[in-house]
C-alpha positions as CSV (number, residue, x, y, z in Angstrom):
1,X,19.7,-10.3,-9.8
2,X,17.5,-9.2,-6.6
3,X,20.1,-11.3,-4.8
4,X,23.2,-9.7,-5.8
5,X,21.9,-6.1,-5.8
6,X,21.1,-6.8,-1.9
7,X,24.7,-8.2,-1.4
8,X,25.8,-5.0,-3.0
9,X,23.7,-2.8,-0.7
10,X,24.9,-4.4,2.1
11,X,28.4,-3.9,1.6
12,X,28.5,0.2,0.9
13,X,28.3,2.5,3.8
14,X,25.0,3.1,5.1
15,X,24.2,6.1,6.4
16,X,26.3,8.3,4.4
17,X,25.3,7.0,1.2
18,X,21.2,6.9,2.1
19,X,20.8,10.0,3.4
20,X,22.8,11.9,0.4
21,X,19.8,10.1,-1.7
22,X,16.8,11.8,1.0
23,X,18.4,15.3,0.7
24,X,19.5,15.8,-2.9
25,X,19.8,13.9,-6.6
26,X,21.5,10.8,-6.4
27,X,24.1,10.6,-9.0
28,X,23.7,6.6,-9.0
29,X,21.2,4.3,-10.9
30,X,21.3,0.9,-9.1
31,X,18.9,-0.4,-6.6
32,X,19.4,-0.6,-2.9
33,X,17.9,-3.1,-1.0
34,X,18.1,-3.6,2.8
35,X,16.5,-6.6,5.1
36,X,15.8,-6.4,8.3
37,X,13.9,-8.3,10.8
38,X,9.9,-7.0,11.7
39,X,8.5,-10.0,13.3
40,X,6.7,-7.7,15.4
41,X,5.5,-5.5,12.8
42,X,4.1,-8.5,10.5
43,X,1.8,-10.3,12.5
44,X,-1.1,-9.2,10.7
45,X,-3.3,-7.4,7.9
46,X,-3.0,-4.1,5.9
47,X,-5.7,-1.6,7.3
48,X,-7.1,0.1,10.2
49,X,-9.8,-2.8,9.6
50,X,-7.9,-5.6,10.7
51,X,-6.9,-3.6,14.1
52,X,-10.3,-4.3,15.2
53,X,-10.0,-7.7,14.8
54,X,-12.9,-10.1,13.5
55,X,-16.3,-8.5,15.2
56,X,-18.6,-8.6,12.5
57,X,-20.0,-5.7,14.7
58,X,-17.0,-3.6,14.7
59,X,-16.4,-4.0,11.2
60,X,-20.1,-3.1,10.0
61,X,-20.3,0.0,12.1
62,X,-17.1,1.8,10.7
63,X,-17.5,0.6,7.6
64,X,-21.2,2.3,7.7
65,X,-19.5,5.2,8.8
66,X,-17.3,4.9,5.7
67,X,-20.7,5.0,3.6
68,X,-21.9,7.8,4.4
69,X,-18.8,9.8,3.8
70,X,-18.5,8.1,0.2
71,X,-21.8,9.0,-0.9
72,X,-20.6,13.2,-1.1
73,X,-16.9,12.5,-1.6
74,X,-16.7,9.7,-4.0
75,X,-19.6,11.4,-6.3
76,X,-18.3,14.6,-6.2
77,X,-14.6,12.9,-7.8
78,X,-14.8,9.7,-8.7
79,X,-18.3,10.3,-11.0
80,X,-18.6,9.6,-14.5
81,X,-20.8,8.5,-17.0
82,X,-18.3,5.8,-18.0
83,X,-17.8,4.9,-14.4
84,X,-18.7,1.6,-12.7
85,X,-18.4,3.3,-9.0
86,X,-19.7,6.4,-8.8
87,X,-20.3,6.5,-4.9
88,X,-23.6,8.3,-3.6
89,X,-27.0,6.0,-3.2
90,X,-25.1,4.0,-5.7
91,X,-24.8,0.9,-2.9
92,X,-23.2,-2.3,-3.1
93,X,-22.4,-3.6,-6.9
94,X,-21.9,-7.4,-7.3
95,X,-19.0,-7.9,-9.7
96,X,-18.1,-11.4,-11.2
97,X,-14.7,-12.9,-10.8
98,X,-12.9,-13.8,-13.9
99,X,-9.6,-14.7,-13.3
100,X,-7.3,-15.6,-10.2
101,X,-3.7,-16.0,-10.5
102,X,-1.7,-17.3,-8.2
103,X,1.4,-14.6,-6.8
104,X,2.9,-16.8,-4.2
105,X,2.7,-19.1,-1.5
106,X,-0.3,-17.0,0.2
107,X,-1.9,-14.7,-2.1
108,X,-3.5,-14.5,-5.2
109,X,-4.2,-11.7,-7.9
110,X,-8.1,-11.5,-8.2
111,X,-9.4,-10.0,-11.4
112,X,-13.1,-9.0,-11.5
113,X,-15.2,-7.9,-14.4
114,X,-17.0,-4.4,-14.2
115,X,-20.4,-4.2,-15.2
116,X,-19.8,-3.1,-18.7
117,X,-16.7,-3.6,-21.0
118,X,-15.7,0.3,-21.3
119,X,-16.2,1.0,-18.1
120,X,-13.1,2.4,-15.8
121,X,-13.6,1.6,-12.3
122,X,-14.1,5.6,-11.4
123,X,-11.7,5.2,-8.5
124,X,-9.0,8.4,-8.1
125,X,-5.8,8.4,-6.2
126,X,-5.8,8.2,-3.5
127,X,-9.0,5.8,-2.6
128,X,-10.0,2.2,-2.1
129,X,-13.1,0.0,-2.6
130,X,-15.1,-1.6,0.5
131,X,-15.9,-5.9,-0.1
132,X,-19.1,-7.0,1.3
133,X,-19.6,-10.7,1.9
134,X,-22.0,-12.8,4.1
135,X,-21.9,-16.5,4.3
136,X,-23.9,-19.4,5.8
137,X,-23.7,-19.2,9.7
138,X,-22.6,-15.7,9.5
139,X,-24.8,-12.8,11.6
140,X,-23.9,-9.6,9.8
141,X,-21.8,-9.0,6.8
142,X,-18.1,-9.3,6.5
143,X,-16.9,-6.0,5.0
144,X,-13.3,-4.9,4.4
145,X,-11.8,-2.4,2.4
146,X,-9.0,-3.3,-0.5
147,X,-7.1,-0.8,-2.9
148,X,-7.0,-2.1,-6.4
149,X,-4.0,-3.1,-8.2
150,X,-5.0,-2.4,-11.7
151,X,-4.4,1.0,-13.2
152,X,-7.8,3.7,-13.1
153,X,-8.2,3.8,-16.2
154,X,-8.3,0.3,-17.2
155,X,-11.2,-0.6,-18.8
156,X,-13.7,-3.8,-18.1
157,X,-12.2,-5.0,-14.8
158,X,-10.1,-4.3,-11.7
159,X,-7.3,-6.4,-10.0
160,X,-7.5,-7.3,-6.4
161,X,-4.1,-8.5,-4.9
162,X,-5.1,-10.5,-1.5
163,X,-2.7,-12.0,1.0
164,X,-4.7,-14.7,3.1
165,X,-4.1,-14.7,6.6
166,X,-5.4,-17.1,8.9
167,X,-8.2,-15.4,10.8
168,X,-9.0,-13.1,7.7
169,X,-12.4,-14.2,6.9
170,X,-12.8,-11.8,3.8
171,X,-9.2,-12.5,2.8
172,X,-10.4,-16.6,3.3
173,X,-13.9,-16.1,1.1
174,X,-11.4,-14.8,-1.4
175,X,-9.0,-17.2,-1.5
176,X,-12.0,-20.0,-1.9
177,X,-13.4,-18.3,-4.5
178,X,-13.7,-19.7,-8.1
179,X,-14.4,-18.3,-11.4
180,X,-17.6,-17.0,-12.2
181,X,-18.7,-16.6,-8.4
182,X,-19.2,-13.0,-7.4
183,X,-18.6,-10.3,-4.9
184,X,-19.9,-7.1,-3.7
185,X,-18.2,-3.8,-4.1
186,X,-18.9,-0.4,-2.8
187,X,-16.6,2.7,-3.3
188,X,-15.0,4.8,-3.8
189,X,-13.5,5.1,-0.5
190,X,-12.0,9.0,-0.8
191,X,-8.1,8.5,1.2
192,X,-5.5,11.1,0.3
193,X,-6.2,13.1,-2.5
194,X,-3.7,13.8,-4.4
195,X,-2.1,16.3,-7.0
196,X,0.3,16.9,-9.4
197,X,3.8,17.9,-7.6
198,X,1.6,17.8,-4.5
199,X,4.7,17.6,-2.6
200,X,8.5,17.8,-3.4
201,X,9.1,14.5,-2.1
202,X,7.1,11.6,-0.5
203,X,8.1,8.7,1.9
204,X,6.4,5.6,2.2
205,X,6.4,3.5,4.6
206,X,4.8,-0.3,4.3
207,X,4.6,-4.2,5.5
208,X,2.7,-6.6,3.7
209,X,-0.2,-5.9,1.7
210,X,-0.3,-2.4,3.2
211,X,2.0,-1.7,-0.1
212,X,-1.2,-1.5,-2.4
213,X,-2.4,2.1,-1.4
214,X,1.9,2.9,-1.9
215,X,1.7,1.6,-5.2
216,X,-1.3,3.3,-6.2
217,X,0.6,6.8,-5.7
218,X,3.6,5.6,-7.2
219,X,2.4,4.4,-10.3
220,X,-0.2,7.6,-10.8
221,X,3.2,9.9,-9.6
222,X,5.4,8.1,-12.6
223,X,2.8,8.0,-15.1
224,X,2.1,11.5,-15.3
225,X,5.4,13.2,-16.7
226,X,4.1,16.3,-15.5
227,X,4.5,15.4,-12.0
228,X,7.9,15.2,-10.6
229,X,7.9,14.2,-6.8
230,X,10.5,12.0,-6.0
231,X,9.4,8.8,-4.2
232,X,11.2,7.0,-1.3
233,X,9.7,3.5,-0.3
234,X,10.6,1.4,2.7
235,X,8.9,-2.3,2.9
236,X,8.9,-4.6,5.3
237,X,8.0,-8.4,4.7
238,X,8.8,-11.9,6.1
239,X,10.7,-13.3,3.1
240,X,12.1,-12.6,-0.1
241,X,9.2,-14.8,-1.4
242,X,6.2,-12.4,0.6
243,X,7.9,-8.9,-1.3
244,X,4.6,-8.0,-3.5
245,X,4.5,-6.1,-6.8
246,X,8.8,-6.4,-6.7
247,X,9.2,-6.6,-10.7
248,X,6.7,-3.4,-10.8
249,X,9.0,-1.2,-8.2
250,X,12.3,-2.9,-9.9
251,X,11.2,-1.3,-13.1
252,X,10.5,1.8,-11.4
253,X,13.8,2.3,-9.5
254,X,15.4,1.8,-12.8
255,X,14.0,3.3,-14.9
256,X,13.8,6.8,-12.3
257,X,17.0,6.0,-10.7
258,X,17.0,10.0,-9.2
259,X,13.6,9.6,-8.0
260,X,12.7,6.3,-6.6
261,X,14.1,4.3,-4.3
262,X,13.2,1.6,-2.2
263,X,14.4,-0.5,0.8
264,X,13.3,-3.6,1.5
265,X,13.5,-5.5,5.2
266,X,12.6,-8.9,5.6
267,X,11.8,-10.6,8.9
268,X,13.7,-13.8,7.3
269,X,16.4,-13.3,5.0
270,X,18.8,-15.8,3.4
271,X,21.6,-16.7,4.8
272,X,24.1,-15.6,2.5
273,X,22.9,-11.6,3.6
274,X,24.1,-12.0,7.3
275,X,26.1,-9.0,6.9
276,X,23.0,-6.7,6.0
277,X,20.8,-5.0,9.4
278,X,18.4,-6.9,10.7
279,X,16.2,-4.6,12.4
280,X,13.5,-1.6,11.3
281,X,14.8,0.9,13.4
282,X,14.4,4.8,14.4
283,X,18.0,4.7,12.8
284,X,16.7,3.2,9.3
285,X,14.4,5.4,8.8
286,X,16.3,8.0,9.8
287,X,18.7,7.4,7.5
288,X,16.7,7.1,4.4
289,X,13.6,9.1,4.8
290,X,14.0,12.7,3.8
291,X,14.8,15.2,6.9
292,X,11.6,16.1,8.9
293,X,13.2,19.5,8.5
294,X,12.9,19.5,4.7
295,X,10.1,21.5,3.4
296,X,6.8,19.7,1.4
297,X,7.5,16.5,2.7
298,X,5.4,13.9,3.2
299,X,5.1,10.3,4.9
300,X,2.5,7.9,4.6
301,X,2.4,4.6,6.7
302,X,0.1,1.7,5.7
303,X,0.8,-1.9,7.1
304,X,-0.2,-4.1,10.1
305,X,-1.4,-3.4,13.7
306,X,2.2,-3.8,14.9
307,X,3.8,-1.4,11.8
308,X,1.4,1.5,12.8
309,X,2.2,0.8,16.7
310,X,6.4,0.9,15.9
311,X,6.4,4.0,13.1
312,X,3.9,6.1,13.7
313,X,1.0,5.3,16.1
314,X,-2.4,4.0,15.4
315,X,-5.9,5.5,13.9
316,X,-8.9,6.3,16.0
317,X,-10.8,5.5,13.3
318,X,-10.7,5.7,9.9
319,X,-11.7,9.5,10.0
320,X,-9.6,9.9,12.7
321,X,-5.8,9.9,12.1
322,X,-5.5,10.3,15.7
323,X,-1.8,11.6,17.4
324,X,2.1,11.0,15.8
325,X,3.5,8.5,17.9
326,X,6.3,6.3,17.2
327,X,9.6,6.7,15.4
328,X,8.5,9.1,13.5
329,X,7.7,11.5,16.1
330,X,10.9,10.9,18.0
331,X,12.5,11.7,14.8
332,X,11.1,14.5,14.5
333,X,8.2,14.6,12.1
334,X,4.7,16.6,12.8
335,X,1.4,15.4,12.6
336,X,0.9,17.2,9.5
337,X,3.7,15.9,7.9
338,X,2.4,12.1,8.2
339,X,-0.7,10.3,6.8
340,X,-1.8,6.6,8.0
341,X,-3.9,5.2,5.1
C-alpha cells in the first residue's frame, strides 16, 4: 500500500497540488508521499547532543546545564503525586528494562518499567527525559537526552524508540542491553510548551530519530478534540525500511485527511519510484510548508547535524536557539516563527 500511494504522489502535479494543501482545506483524503535524496542531512543523530560529538566532557557540561533548568521548570509542570518524574532535587531515577522489541534493521523499541504500577511518567508536551550511563573504562558519565514514545499518560512504564548509530555510545549501551538491566533517568527536560490551538497550523520538519519530539506534538494535537491545528510533516530517511512510527502517521493522515499530511524523502528509494524528486530542497519545502506569510505559523526542525545545517541552522546550545539560517530563512521565515528541538 505505502508503495502504490508513493507511485501515485509522484505522478500528480507537484507544486500546485501541495501548496493548495499549506494554504487552505484539502478536499482530498489519500496520502502523499515524496522521496528524495538527504545523504548529507542523515549522517548522524537526533539532538543538539550528538552535534558535539562523543566528549564525555561536552556532554556532561550541557547536560548539567540542562539540570538546573529542570529542577524549576519540570516541577513547576510536570509534578504530581502520581508522577514518576517530577524534576527539582528529584536526581537521577534508575528504571528497569522490561521489554525490547525489535523495529528494524538498527533500532529497537525499549520499554522501561516506572517505579510504581500507576504511575504516569509526569512528562508534558513538549519535553524529553535525559539517560545517564557509565561503564567500565569510562571517565565521566555518558548522558543523552531521548523523547519517549509512549503516550503521558500511560501508566507503569515508558517506551524508548533508539536508532543505534556507530559512534553512539548511549544509543550502543542500549542496544546491548537485556531484560532486567537498568538505566538512569532524569527529567523532565521542559522543550516547547505547548497549548490547545496554540497555533493555526504547524510544520515539522525531521530526519531519523529526530521524528520522536514530532510525534509527541502530533499525537497530543490529535488526541485532544478540542485542539484543531492542522499538522504538516516532512521526514527525511535513508530507506523505506529506516521511516519510524510509519503505521502511527498512516493512521493519522487517514483518519484527519484535512489536517495532516506528511512527505516522506528517502536518501535510497526503490527503483520502481525514479520518477519521484530526489532532493530536499528550498523548493520542497516551499511547496508544502505553509506560507511564511501566513499568520500563527509555526516550524519546528529536529534531525541530525547536517538537517539543522541545510533547513534552518544550528543551536548554540540547548538554551540557545541561536540565528535562522538555512532554507528557511531564504524562504522567508523569521526567527520567531521557527523552533529547533
Amino acid at each position: 500500500m505505502f508503495a502504490r500511494q508513493a507511485f501515485r504522489a509522484a505522478q500528480q502535479p507537484f507544486k500546485s497540488q501541495y501548496r493548495r494543501y499549506a494554504t487552505e482545506p484539502p478536499s482530498g483524503g489519500s496520502n502523499t508521499i515524496l522521496y528524495a535524496g538527504v545523504a548529507a542531512v542523515l549522517a548522524g543523530g537526533g539532538y543538539y547532543f550528538y552535534s558535539q560529538g562523543d566528549s564525555p566532557e561536552k556532554v556532561a557540561e550541557k547536560a548539567k546545564a540542562i539540570a538546573g533548568k529542570v529542577d524549576g521548570e519540570a516541577k513547576k509542570v510536570g509534578s504530581s503525586a502520581n508522577s514518576a518524574f517530577v524534576g527539582g532535587d528529584q536526581g537521577f531515577i534508575s528504571l528497569k528494562l522490561d521489554s525490547i522489541e525489535n523495529v528494524n534493521h538498527n533500532t529497537k523499541k525499549f520499554r522501561f518499567a516506572l517505579p510504581e504500577q500507576d504511575q504516569v511518567s509526569g512528562l508534558h508536551v513538549a519535553s524529553a527525559l535525559l539517560t545517564k550511563y557509565q561503564g567500565p573504562g569510562i571517565d565521566k558519565p555518558v548522558i543523552r537526552p531521548y523523547t519517549p514514545v509512549s503516550d503521558e499518560n500511560d501508566k507503569g512504564y515508558l517506551d524508548l524508540l533508539v536508532k543505534q548509530y556507530p559512534n553512539g555510545p548511549m544509543s550502543t549501551h542500549l542496544h546491548e542491553m537485556k531484560p532486567d538491566q537498568r538505566l538512569e533517568f532524569k527529567g523532565p527536560i521542559p522543550k516547547y510548551p505547548w497549548t490547545t490551538n496554540k497555533h493555526d497550523h504547524i510544520a515539522l520538519v525531521a530526519g531519523g530519530t529526530g521524528i520522536t519530539p514530532m510525534y509527541q506534538l502530533t499525537r497530543a494535537i490529535f488526541n485532544n478534540p478540542d485542539d484543531k491545528t492542522k499538522v504538516t510533516l516532512v521526514f527525511g530517511n535513508l530507506t523505506e525500511e529506516d521511516i519510524l512510527l510509519k503505521h502511527e502517521f498512516e493512521h493519522l493522515e487517514n483518519t484527519y485527511p484535512q489536517r495532516f499530511r506528511c512527505f516522506y524523502t528517502l536518501d535510497n528509494p526503490p527503483a520502481s519510484f525514479s520518477m519521484a524528486p530526489k532532493r530536499v530542497t528550498k523548493e520542497l519545502l516551499k511547496t508544502v510548508l505553509p506560507d511564511p506569510k501566513t499568520e500563527n505559523i509555526k516550524v519546528f526542525v529536529c534531525g541530525p547535524p547536517g538537517l539543522y545545517k541545510a533547513v534552518s541552522g544550528a543551536k548554540n546550545s540547548p538554551s540557545d536557539q541561536g540565528e535562522l539560517q538555512g532554507y528557511l530563512k531564504e524562504l522567508g521565515y523569521t526567527k520567531d516563527q521557527v523552533y529547533k528541538f
